[in-house]
XYZ file of C-alpha atoms in Angstrom:
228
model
C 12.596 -8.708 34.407
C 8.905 -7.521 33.823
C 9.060 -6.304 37.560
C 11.549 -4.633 37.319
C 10.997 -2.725 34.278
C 7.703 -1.581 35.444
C 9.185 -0.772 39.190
C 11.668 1.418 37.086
C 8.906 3.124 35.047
C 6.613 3.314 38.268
C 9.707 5.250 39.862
C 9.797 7.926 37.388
C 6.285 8.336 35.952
C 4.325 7.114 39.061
C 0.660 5.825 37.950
C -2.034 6.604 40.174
C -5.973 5.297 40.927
C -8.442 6.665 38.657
C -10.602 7.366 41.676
C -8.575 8.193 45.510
C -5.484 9.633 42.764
C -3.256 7.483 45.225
C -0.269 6.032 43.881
C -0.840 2.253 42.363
C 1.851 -0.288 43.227
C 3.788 -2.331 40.094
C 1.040 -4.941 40.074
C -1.993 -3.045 40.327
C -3.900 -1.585 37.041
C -6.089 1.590 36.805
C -7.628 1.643 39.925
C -6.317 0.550 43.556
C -8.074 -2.290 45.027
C -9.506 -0.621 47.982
C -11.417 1.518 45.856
C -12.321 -1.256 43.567
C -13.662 -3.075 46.836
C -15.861 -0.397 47.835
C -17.775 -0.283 44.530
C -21.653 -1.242 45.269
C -22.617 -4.149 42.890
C -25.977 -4.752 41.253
C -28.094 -7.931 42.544
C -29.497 -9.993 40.600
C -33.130 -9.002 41.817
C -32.095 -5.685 41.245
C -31.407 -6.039 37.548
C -34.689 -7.687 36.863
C -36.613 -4.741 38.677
C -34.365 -2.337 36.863
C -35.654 -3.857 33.638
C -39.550 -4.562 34.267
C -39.359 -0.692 35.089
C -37.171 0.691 32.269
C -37.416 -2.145 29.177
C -39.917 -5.257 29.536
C -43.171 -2.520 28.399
C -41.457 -1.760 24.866
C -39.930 -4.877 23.353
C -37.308 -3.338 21.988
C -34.321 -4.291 24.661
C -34.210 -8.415 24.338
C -32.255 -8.551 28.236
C -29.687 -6.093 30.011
C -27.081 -6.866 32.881
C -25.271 -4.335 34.442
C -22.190 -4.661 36.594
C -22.367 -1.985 39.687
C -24.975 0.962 41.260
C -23.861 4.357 40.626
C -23.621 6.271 43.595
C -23.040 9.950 43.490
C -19.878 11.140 45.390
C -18.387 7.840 45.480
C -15.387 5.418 43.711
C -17.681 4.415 40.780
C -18.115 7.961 39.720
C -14.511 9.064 40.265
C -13.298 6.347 38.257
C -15.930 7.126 35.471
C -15.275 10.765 35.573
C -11.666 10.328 35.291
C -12.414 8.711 32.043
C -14.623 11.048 30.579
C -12.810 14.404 31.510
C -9.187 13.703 32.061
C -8.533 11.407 29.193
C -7.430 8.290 31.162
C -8.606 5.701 27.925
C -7.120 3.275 29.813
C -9.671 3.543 32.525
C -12.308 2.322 29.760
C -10.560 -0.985 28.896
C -10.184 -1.518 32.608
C -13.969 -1.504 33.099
C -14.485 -3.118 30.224
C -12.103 -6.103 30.951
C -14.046 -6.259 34.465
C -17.293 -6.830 33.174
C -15.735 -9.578 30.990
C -14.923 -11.295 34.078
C -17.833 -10.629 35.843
C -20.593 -10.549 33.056
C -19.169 -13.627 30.889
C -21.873 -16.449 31.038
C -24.792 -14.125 30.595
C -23.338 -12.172 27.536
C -21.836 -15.259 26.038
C -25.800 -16.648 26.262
C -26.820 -13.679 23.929
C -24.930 -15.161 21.250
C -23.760 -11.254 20.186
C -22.631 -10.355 16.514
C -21.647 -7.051 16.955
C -21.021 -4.380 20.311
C -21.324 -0.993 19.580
C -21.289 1.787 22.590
C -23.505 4.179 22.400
C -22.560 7.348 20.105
C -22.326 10.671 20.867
C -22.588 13.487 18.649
C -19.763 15.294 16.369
C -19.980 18.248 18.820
C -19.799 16.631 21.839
C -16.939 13.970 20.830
C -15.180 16.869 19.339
C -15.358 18.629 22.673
C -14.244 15.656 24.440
C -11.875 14.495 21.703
C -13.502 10.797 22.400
C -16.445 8.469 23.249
C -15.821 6.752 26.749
C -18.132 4.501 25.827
C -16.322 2.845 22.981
C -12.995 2.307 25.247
C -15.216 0.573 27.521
C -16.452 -1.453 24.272
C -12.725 -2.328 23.231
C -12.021 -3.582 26.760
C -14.883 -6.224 26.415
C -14.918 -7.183 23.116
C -11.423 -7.592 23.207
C -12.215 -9.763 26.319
C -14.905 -11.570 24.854
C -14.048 -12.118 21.078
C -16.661 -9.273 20.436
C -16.340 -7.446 17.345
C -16.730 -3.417 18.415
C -18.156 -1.195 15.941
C -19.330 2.580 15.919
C -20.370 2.183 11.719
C -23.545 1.624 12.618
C -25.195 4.456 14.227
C -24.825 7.585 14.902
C -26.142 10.726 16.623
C -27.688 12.965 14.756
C -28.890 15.267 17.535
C -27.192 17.455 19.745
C -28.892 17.161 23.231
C -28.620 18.538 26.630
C -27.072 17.382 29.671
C -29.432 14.654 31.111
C -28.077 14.415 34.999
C -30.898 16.855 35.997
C -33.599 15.710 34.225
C -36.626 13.982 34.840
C -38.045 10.602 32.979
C -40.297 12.748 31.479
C -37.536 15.513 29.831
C -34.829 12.426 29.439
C -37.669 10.874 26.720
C -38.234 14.464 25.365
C -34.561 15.111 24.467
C -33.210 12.201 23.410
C -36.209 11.170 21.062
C -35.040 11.050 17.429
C -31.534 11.706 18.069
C -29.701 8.247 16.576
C -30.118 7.018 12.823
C -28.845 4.141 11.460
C -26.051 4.648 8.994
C -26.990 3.559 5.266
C -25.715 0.699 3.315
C -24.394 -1.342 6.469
C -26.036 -4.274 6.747
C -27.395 -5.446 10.179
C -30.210 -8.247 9.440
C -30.396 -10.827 11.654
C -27.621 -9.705 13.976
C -27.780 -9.537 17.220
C -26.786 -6.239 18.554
C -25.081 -5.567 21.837
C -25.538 -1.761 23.309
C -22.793 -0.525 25.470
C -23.484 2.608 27.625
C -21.310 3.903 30.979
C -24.000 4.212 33.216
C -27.972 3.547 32.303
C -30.252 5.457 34.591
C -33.876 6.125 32.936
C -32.471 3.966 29.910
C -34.246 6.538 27.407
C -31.000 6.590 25.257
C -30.926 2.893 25.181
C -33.744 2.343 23.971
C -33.795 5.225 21.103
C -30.824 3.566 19.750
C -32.692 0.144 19.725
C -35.497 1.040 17.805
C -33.485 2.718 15.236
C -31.633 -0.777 15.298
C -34.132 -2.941 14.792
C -36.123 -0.654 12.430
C -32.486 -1.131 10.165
C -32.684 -5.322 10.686
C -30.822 -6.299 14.007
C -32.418 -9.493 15.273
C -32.572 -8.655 18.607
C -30.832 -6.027 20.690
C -28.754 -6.354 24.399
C -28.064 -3.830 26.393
C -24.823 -3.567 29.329
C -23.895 -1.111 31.090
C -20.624 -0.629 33.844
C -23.861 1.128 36.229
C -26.973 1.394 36.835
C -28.210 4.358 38.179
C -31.887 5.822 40.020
């Protein structure tokens, strides 16, 4: 009967992949699975390079795992574009849901309290009318048995575009731009960061320090991509 309802729904409002815009068949979800297949995953080896360079120096970041590699022009970005810019929220609790199935054991391990994505600001959600981040959240924590909160932080300062910018200029921009939010109490929790796609992980980490300045235990960070 399920089948059937959905073939009937599929006939009239056809639902197509989030990254080739082909049309999905009843049983597939958000994104076809040829695209899905072509999606580059991270290694092991190259999530513990990935956070010598970008976390081990500052102990603010406990551990990170991360799911795929961004690559420019491909699925991955499609899929995450589509989310940000064309309003598919749906899109988020698919990737979300995948890195539950994936990313299961190690997040489990971290023993998480709370999973907040990483905010943007007023302007910028009001632009958007959303955070993609947080429909990523719900998809995992849902998943998971994760609570999902944005009460805890939020972002203060309006910053630039950082797809062009160097390591250097990332650090520059984002510095200062989270504060905790008062009279929430986060001591001795430990904190899991959710962002789309971490490439210097400058933003990660600003958010962590202002999270463990405010009493989080220790602070995790995922992401659905890593990125050079």
């Amino acid at each position: 009967m399920l089948k059937a309802v959905t073939a009937f729904g599929d006939f009239f409002l056809p639902r197509f992949c989030s990254s080739c815009n082909g049309k999905l068949q009843p049983a597939e979800t958000v994104v076809c699975p040829a695209c899905l297949s072509k999606i580059k995953f991270a290694e092991d080896e190259r999530i513990r390079s990935e956070f010598k360079r970008k976390f081990a120096s500052n102990n603010i970041i406990t551990d990170f795992i991360s799911l795929y590699v961004f690559e420019k022009d491909k699925e991955l970005q499609h899929i995450i574009h589509s989310l940000k810019y064309s309003n598919r929220f749906l899109t988020g609790k698919f990737l979300g849901s995948v890195l539950s199935v994936h990313l299961k054991k190690v997040i489990s391990g971290w023993k998480i309290d709370v999973l907040i994505p990483v905010p943007l600001h007023q302007l910028k959600k009001a632009e958007r009318g959303y955070n993609q981040s947080f429909y990523i959240a719900k998809g995992l924590g849902n998943s998971l048995k994760i609570p999902v909160s944005e009460r805890f932080i939020r972002r203060k300062k309006y910053t630039q575009s950082q797809t062009t910018m160097t390591l250097k200029e990332r650090q520059e921009n984002i510095e200062g731009a989270f504060k905790a939010k008062r009279k929430l109490n986060l001591d001795g929790k430990n904190i899991l960061l959710l962002d789309d796609v971490i490439t210097t992980g400058s933003t990660i980490l600003e958010c962590g320090k202002v999270l463990l300045k405010a009493g989080a235990n220790k602070v995790y960070a995922v992401s659905v991509a890593i990125a050079d």
